């Protein structure tokens, strides 16, 4: 029923020529947001046994994770005409799938299940879902002095529970209370920092201080993650989970070039865009790039120097192709970057660009802002009151 309602709303909007309502706005006064939107921070001690690392992070988050999982399951049930077969399969077979995952990730998920009181199958499912529904805008930019910044909006929840009364996406609303900053440490020292949804152990947004920054955007492609997921369920497990690969990169890569190689060579379950920023803007080339990945191989590596010279920007479409006309966040984002100019590149400037509609939209859960040389990471919850797309 909800799938029908979402499609109906989209259809009516198209008839009324309300999509895309891309009245571009380039705001200059969105920073700083109210303190109430600041995201809390936690330390995850990598020296602890894997099953104990996340206990203090998730022990009070069980009810919120459960609400989100129930929404996921309801969505799946709707797709299959009310059938509970897939949901029952997840609950029953999830623990067995956990045993197929590499360490320490399997034990970390077991620990999260114990700490929250949720089923292990549900926690596995919770960690799978982000492979397929992450719609984002990522930017790497340098200021006139050569300082590199990396910023992103993480948008999540399209078609996942439209609330007609409040004009919001249910999953997007349920995700915001779960957004956290995680400081991964060894020996009491920061290895890297990331932005996570509590209970999710992979990496979508992260900074390795003084070395490199990384964000992941979903790539819509015919060899999409659903195929990889089905292969994994059926026992063909040659590909990496995207979130596990990015976690390994953040833990082990010694710099931009090693991270670039790791993100380019590993076979994955789902295609993706990896947006990578380094710490150098001189020499042979600037350390900023977008790695366009198919599941088995690299399709393209697009460097910042050839992209624009002072910034590179990726949404969810190949940079050499036009974006979907219903979802053109790219053109307004470029417009706002040009309006800001390189002189305006800063934490404040990039937050303003990412707070400009339709780059900011109803699916935006948070904006993350990173400065690699200082290791700075700040994260703000985002909201987009009407009028705002989608819908």
Coordinates of C-alpha atoms in Angstrom, one line a residue:
X1 CA 0.0 0.0 0.0
X2 CA 2.8 2.4 0.9
X3 CA 4.6 1.7 -2.3
X4 CA 1.4 2.6 -4.2
X5 CA 1.1 5.9 -2.3
X6 CA 4.7 6.9 -3.0
X7 CA 4.2 6.2 -6.7
X8 CA 0.9 8.1 -6.6
X9 CA 2.5 11.2 -5.0
X10 CA 5.3 11.1 -7.6
X11 CA 2.8 10.8 -10.4
X12 CA 0.6 13.7 -9.2
X13 CA 3.8 15.8 -8.8
X14 CA 4.8 15.1 -12.3
X15 CA 1.4 16.0 -13.7
X16 CA 1.5 19.3 -11.8
X17 CA 5.1 19.9 -13.1
X18 CA 6.3 20.1 -9.5
X19 CA 9.2 17.7 -10.1
X20 CA 11.8 18.9 -10.3
X21 CA 11.0 22.1 -8.4
X22 CA 14.6 23.1 -8.6
X23 CA 14.5 26.7 -7.7
X24 CA 18.2 26.9 -7.0
X25 CA 19.2 28.7 -3.8
X26 CA 22.8 29.2 -2.7
X27 CA 22.5 30.1 0.9
X28 CA 25.3 32.0 2.7
X29 CA 24.0 32.0 6.3
X30 CA 23.4 28.3 7.2
X31 CA 26.6 28.0 9.3
X32 CA 26.8 27.5 12.2
X33 CA 23.6 25.5 12.7
X34 CA 21.9 25.5 16.1
X35 CA 23.9 23.5 18.8
X36 CA 20.9 21.1 19.0
X37 CA 21.9 19.7 15.7
X38 CA 25.4 18.8 16.7
X39 CA 26.2 15.0 16.7
X40 CA 27.5 13.2 19.7
X41 CA 30.9 11.5 19.8
X42 CA 32.1 8.1 21.0
X43 CA 35.4 6.3 21.3
X44 CA 35.6 2.7 19.9
X45 CA 38.7 1.0 21.4
X46 CA 40.2 -1.3 18.7
X47 CA 42.3 -2.9 21.4
X48 CA 39.2 -4.5 23.0
X49 CA 37.9 -7.8 22.0
X50 CA 35.6 -7.3 18.9
X51 CA 32.5 -8.3 20.7
X52 CA 33.0 -5.6 23.4
X53 CA 33.9 -2.6 21.2
X54 CA 30.5 -1.2 20.6
X55 CA 28.7 -2.0 23.8
X56 CA 28.8 1.5 25.3
X57 CA 27.8 3.0 22.0
X58 CA 24.6 1.0 21.3
X59 CA 23.4 -0.2 24.8
X60 CA 20.8 2.6 24.9
X61 CA 20.1 2.6 21.2
X62 CA 18.2 -0.7 21.0
X63 CA 14.7 0.7 20.8
X64 CA 15.7 3.3 18.1
X65 CA 17.4 0.6 16.0
X66 CA 14.4 -1.6 16.4
X67 CA 12.0 1.1 15.1
X68 CA 14.2 1.5 12.1
X69 CA 14.4 -2.2 11.5
X70 CA 10.6 -2.5 11.7
X71 CA 10.3 0.2 9.0
X72 CA 12.8 -1.7 6.8
X73 CA 10.9 -4.9 7.3
X74 CA 7.5 -3.2 6.6
X75 CA 9.0 -1.9 3.3
X76 CA 10.2 -5.3 2.3
X77 CA 6.8 -6.8 3.1
X78 CA 5.1 -4.2 1.0
X79 CA 7.3 -5.0 -2.0
X80 CA 6.3 -8.6 -1.8
X81 CA 2.5 -7.9 -1.4
X82 CA 2.4 -8.3 2.3
X83 CA 4.4 -11.5 2.4
X84 CA 6.5 -12.1 5.6
X85 CA 8.7 -14.7 3.9
X86 CA 11.7 -12.5 3.3
X87 CA 11.5 -11.0 6.8
X88 CA 11.3 -14.4 8.4
X89 CA 14.2 -15.5 6.2
X90 CA 16.3 -12.6 7.5
X91 CA 15.4 -13.4 11.2
X92 CA 16.1 -17.1 10.8
X93 CA 19.1 -17.1 8.5
X94 CA 20.9 -13.9 9.7
X95 CA 23.0 -15.6 12.4
X96 CA 24.2 -18.1 9.8
X97 CA 25.2 -15.2 7.4
X98 CA 27.1 -13.7 10.3
X99 CA 29.4 -16.7 10.3
X100 CA 30.3 -16.1 6.6
X101 CA 31.5 -12.5 7.3
X102 CA 35.2 -11.8 8.0
X103 CA 36.5 -10.9 11.4
X104 CA 36.4 -8.8 13.4
X105 CA 33.1 -7.7 11.8
X106 CA 31.2 -10.9 12.6
X107 CA 32.1 -10.7 16.3
X108 CA 31.4 -6.9 16.4
X109 CA 27.8 -7.6 15.2
X110 CA 27.4 -10.4 17.7
X111 CA 28.4 -7.9 20.4
X112 CA 25.9 -5.3 19.2
X113 CA 23.1 -7.9 19.2
X114 CA 24.0 -8.8 22.8
X115 CA 24.2 -5.2 23.9
X116 CA 20.9 -4.1 22.3
X117 CA 18.9 -7.3 22.9
X118 CA 18.1 -7.5 19.2
X119 CA 18.3 -10.6 17.1
X120 CA 21.6 -11.2 15.4
X121 CA 19.9 -11.6 12.1
X122 CA 18.4 -8.1 12.5
X123 CA 21.8 -6.6 13.2
X124 CA 23.3 -8.3 10.1
X125 CA 20.4 -7.0 8.0
X126 CA 20.9 -3.5 9.6
X127 CA 24.5 -3.5 8.3
X128 CA 23.6 -4.7 4.8
X129 CA 21.0 -2.1 4.1
X130 CA 23.4 0.8 3.6
X131 CA 24.9 -0.9 0.6
X132 CA 21.9 -0.1 -1.5
X133 CA 20.0 3.0 -0.4
X134 CA 22.7 5.7 0.2
X135 CA 22.1 8.8 -2.0
X136 CA 24.7 11.5 -1.4
X137 CA 26.6 14.6 -2.5
X138 CA 30.4 14.6 -1.8
X139 CA 32.9 17.5 -2.4
X140 CA 36.6 17.7 -2.1
X141 CA 37.9 21.3 -2.4
X142 CA 41.0 23.3 -1.8
X143 CA 41.3 26.9 -0.6
X144 CA 43.7 29.4 -2.2
X145 CA 46.4 28.4 0.4
X146 CA 46.2 24.8 -0.7
X147 CA 44.3 23.5 2.4
X148 CA 42.1 20.5 1.5
X149 CA 38.5 20.1 2.7
X150 CA 36.1 17.2 2.2
X151 CA 32.4 17.6 2.9
X152 CA 29.3 15.5 2.2
X153 CA 25.6 15.2 2.6
X154 CA 24.3 11.7 3.4
X155 CA 20.8 11.3 2.0
X156 CA 19.0 8.1 2.8
X157 CA 15.4 6.7 2.7
X158 CA 14.0 7.3 -0.8
X159 CA 10.8 5.3 -1.2
X160 CA 11.1 4.0 2.4
X161 CA 7.9 5.0 4.1
X162 CA 6.4 8.3 3.0
X163 CA 4.5 10.0 5.8
X164 CA 1.7 11.9 4.0
X165 CA 0.7 13.8 7.2
X166 CA 4.1 15.3 7.9
X167 CA 5.6 15.2 4.3
X168 CA 8.6 13.3 5.4
X169 CA 10.4 10.0 4.7
X170 CA 10.0 7.7 7.7
X171 CA 13.4 6.0 7.5
X172 CA 15.1 9.4 7.1
X173 CA 13.4 10.6 10.3
X174 CA 14.3 7.4 12.2
X175 CA 18.0 7.6 11.1
X176 CA 18.8 11.0 12.5
X177 CA 18.8 10.0 16.2
X178 CA 21.3 7.3 15.3
X179 CA 23.9 9.6 13.7
X180 CA 27.2 9.6 15.8
X181 CA 30.8 10.4 15.4
X182 CA 33.2 7.5 16.2
X183 CA 36.8 8.0 17.2
X184 CA 38.5 4.7 16.4
X185 CA 41.6 4.4 18.7
X186 CA 44.5 2.0 19.3
X187 CA 46.8 2.5 22.3
X188 CA 44.8 5.6 23.3
X189 CA 45.6 7.3 20.0
X190 CA 43.2 8.1 17.1
X191 CA 43.6 5.9 14.1
X192 CA 40.7 7.5 12.2
X193 CA 37.3 9.2 12.8
X194 CA 34.1 8.4 11.1
X195 CA 30.4 9.2 10.9
X196 CA 28.2 6.2 11.6
X197 CA 24.6 5.2 12.3
X198 CA 24.7 3.6 15.8
X199 CA 24.8 -0.2 15.1
X200 CA 26.4 0.1 11.7
X201 CA 30.1 -0.9 11.8
X202 CA 31.1 -0.1 8.2
X203 CA 32.4 3.2 6.9
X204 CA 30.5 5.7 4.8
X205 CA 32.3 9.0 5.9
X206 CA 35.8 9.1 7.5
X207 CA 39.0 11.0 8.1
X208 CA 42.5 9.7 8.8
X209 CA 44.0 12.9 10.4
X210 CA 46.8 14.4 8.3
X211 CA 46.6 11.6 5.7
X212 CA 43.3 11.3 3.8
X213 CA 39.5 11.6 3.8
X214 CA 36.9 9.2 2.3
X215 CA 33.2 9.2 1.5
X216 CA 31.2 6.6 -0.4
X217 CA 28.2 7.4 -2.7
X218 CA 25.9 4.7 -4.1
X219 CA 26.2 4.1 -7.9
X220 CA 23.0 3.2 -9.7
X221 CA 24.0 0.5 -12.2
X222 CA 22.7 -2.6 -13.9
X223 CA 25.1 -4.7 -12.0
X224 CA 23.8 -3.3 -8.7
X225 CA 24.1 -4.5 -5.2
X226 CA 21.0 -6.6 -5.3
X227 CA 22.7 -9.1 -7.6
X228 CA 25.7 -9.2 -5.3
X229 CA 23.5 -9.7 -2.3
X230 CA 21.7 -12.6 -4.0
X231 CA 25.0 -14.2 -4.9
X232 CA 26.2 -13.9 -1.4
X233 CA 23.0 -15.4 0.0
X234 CA 23.3 -18.3 -2.4
X235 CA 26.9 -19.0 -1.4
X236 CA 29.0 -17.1 -4.0
X237 CA 31.1 -14.9 -1.8
X238 CA 34.0 -13.5 -3.8
X239 CA 33.1 -9.9 -3.3
X240 CA 33.7 -7.6 -0.4
X241 CA 30.9 -5.7 1.4
X242 CA 31.5 -2.0 0.6
X243 CA 31.4 -1.0 4.3
X244 CA 33.9 -3.6 5.3
X245 CA 36.3 -2.6 2.5
X246 CA 36.2 1.1 3.5
X247 CA 36.7 0.2 7.2
X248 CA 39.8 -1.8 6.2
X249 CA 41.1 1.1 4.2
X250 CA 40.7 3.5 7.0
X251 CA 42.4 1.2 9.5
X252 CA 45.3 0.0 7.4
X253 CA 46.1 2.4 4.5
X254 CA 49.1 4.6 5.2
X255 CA 48.0 7.4 2.9
X256 CA 46.1 8.6 -0.1
X257 CA 47.9 6.5 -2.7
X258 CA 47.6 3.2 -0.8
X259 CA 43.9 4.0 -0.1
X260 CA 43.4 4.7 -3.8
X261 CA 44.9 1.3 -4.8
X262 CA 42.8 -0.6 -2.2
X263 CA 39.6 1.0 -3.2
X264 CA 40.3 0.3 -6.9
X265 CA 41.4 -3.3 -6.8
X266 CA 39.0 -5.2 -4.4
X267 CA 36.0 -7.0 -6.0
X268 CA 32.8 -5.8 -4.3
X269 CA 29.2 -6.9 -3.9
X270 CA 27.9 -3.5 -5.1
X271 CA 29.1 -0.8 -7.4
X272 CA 30.0 2.5 -5.8
X273 CA 31.7 5.9 -6.0
X274 CA 34.6 6.4 -3.7
X275 CA 35.4 10.1 -3.2
X276 CA 39.0 10.3 -1.8
X277 CA 40.9 13.3 -0.6
X278 CA 44.5 13.4 0.4
X279 CA 46.8 16.0 2.0
X280 CA 48.7 17.4 -1.0
X281 CA 47.8 20.0 -3.6
X282 CA 51.2 20.4 -5.3
X283 CA 53.5 18.1 -7.2
X284 CA 52.4 15.9 -10.0
X285 CA 48.8 16.1 -9.2
X286 CA 46.3 17.2 -6.5
X287 CA 45.2 14.5 -4.1
X288 CA 41.5 14.5 -4.7
X289 CA 39.6 12.0 -6.9
X290 CA 36.4 10.1 -7.6
X291 CA 36.8 6.3 -8.1
X292 CA 33.9 5.0 -10.2
X293 CA 33.6 1.3 -9.4
X294 CA 31.8 -1.6 -11.0
X295 CA 31.6 -4.7 -8.8
X296 CA 34.6 -6.4 -10.3
X297 CA 36.7 -3.5 -11.7
X298 CA 37.4 0.2 -11.8
X299 CA 35.4 2.0 -14.5
X300 CA 37.1 5.4 -14.1
X301 CA 39.4 7.4 -11.9
X302 CA 38.6 11.2 -12.1
X303 CA 41.2 13.5 -10.6
X304 CA 40.4 16.9 -9.2
X305 CA 42.9 18.6 -11.5
X306 CA 41.0 17.5 -14.6
X307 CA 37.6 18.0 -12.9
X308 CA 37.8 21.6 -12.0
X309 CA 41.2 22.5 -10.7
X310 CA 40.1 23.5 -7.2
X311 CA 37.3 21.1 -6.4
X312 CA 35.7 17.8 -7.5
X313 CA 32.0 16.9 -6.9
X314 CA 30.1 13.7 -7.1
X315 CA 26.4 12.8 -6.5
X316 CA 25.1 9.4 -7.7
X317 CA 25.7 9.5 -11.4
X318 CA 28.8 8.9 -13.6
X319 CA 30.4 12.3 -14.2
X320 CA 30.5 11.8 -17.9
X321 CA 26.7 11.2 -18.1
X322 CA 23.8 13.5 -17.3
X323 CA 22.0 12.9 -14.0
X324 CA 18.5 11.7 -13.8
X325 CA 16.3 14.7 -14.6
X326 CA 14.2 14.0 -11.4
X327 CA 17.4 14.0 -9.3
X328 CA 19.7 16.7 -10.5
X329 CA 21.6 17.7 -7.4
X330 CA 24.8 18.0 -9.4
X331 CA 23.9 21.1 -11.4
X332 CA 22.8 23.2 -8.4
X333 CA 25.8 22.1 -6.4
X334 CA 28.2 23.2 -9.1
X335 CA 26.3 26.5 -9.4
X336 CA 26.7 27.1 -5.7
X337 CA 30.4 26.2 -5.7
X338 CA 30.9 28.6 -8.5
X339 CA 28.9 31.2 -6.7
X340 CA 31.1 30.7 -3.6
X341 CA 34.4 30.7 -5.6
X342 CA 37.6 29.2 -4.4
X343 CA 38.1 32.2 -2.0
X344 CA 35.1 30.9 0.0
X345 CA 36.4 27.3 0.4
X346 CA 36.2 26.6 4.2
X347 CA 34.1 24.6 6.7
X348 CA 31.5 27.4 6.6
X349 CA 31.5 27.8 2.8
X350 CA 31.0 24.1 2.1
X351 CA 28.4 23.8 4.8
X352 CA 26.5 26.6 3.0
X353 CA 26.7 24.8 -0.3
X354 CA 25.4 21.5 1.1
X355 CA 22.6 23.4 2.9
X356 CA 21.4 24.9 -0.4
X357 CA 18.3 23.3 -1.9
X358 CA 18.0 20.9 -3.8
X359 CA 21.5 19.7 -2.7
X360 CA 19.8 19.8 0.8
X361 CA 16.6 17.8 0.5
X362 CA 14.1 15.8 2.6
X363 CA 16.4 12.7 2.5
X364 CA 19.4 14.5 4.0
X365 CA 20.2 13.1 7.4
X366 CA 23.5 14.9 8.1
X367 CA 26.3 17.1 6.7
X368 CA 29.9 16.1 7.5
X369 CA 32.8 18.6 7.2
X370 CA 36.4 17.5 7.3
X371 CA 39.8 19.3 7.1
X372 CA 42.5 16.8 6.6
X373 CA 45.6 18.7 7.8
X374 CA 44.1 19.4 11.2
X375 CA 42.1 16.2 11.5
X376 CA 39.0 18.2 12.0
X377 CA 35.6 16.5 11.7
X378 CA 32.3 18.1 12.6
X379 CA 28.8 16.7 11.8
X380 CA 25.4 18.4 11.9
X381 CA 21.9 16.9 11.6
X382 CA 20.1 18.4 8.6
X383 CA 16.4 19.1 8.0
X384 CA 14.7 20.5 4.9
X385 CA 11.3 22.1 5.7
X386 CA 8.8 22.6 2.9
X387 CA 8.9 23.5 0.1
X388 CA 11.6 20.8 -0.4
X389 CA 12.2 17.8 -2.7
X390 CA 11.3 15.0 -2.7
X391 CA 8.3 15.4 -3.0

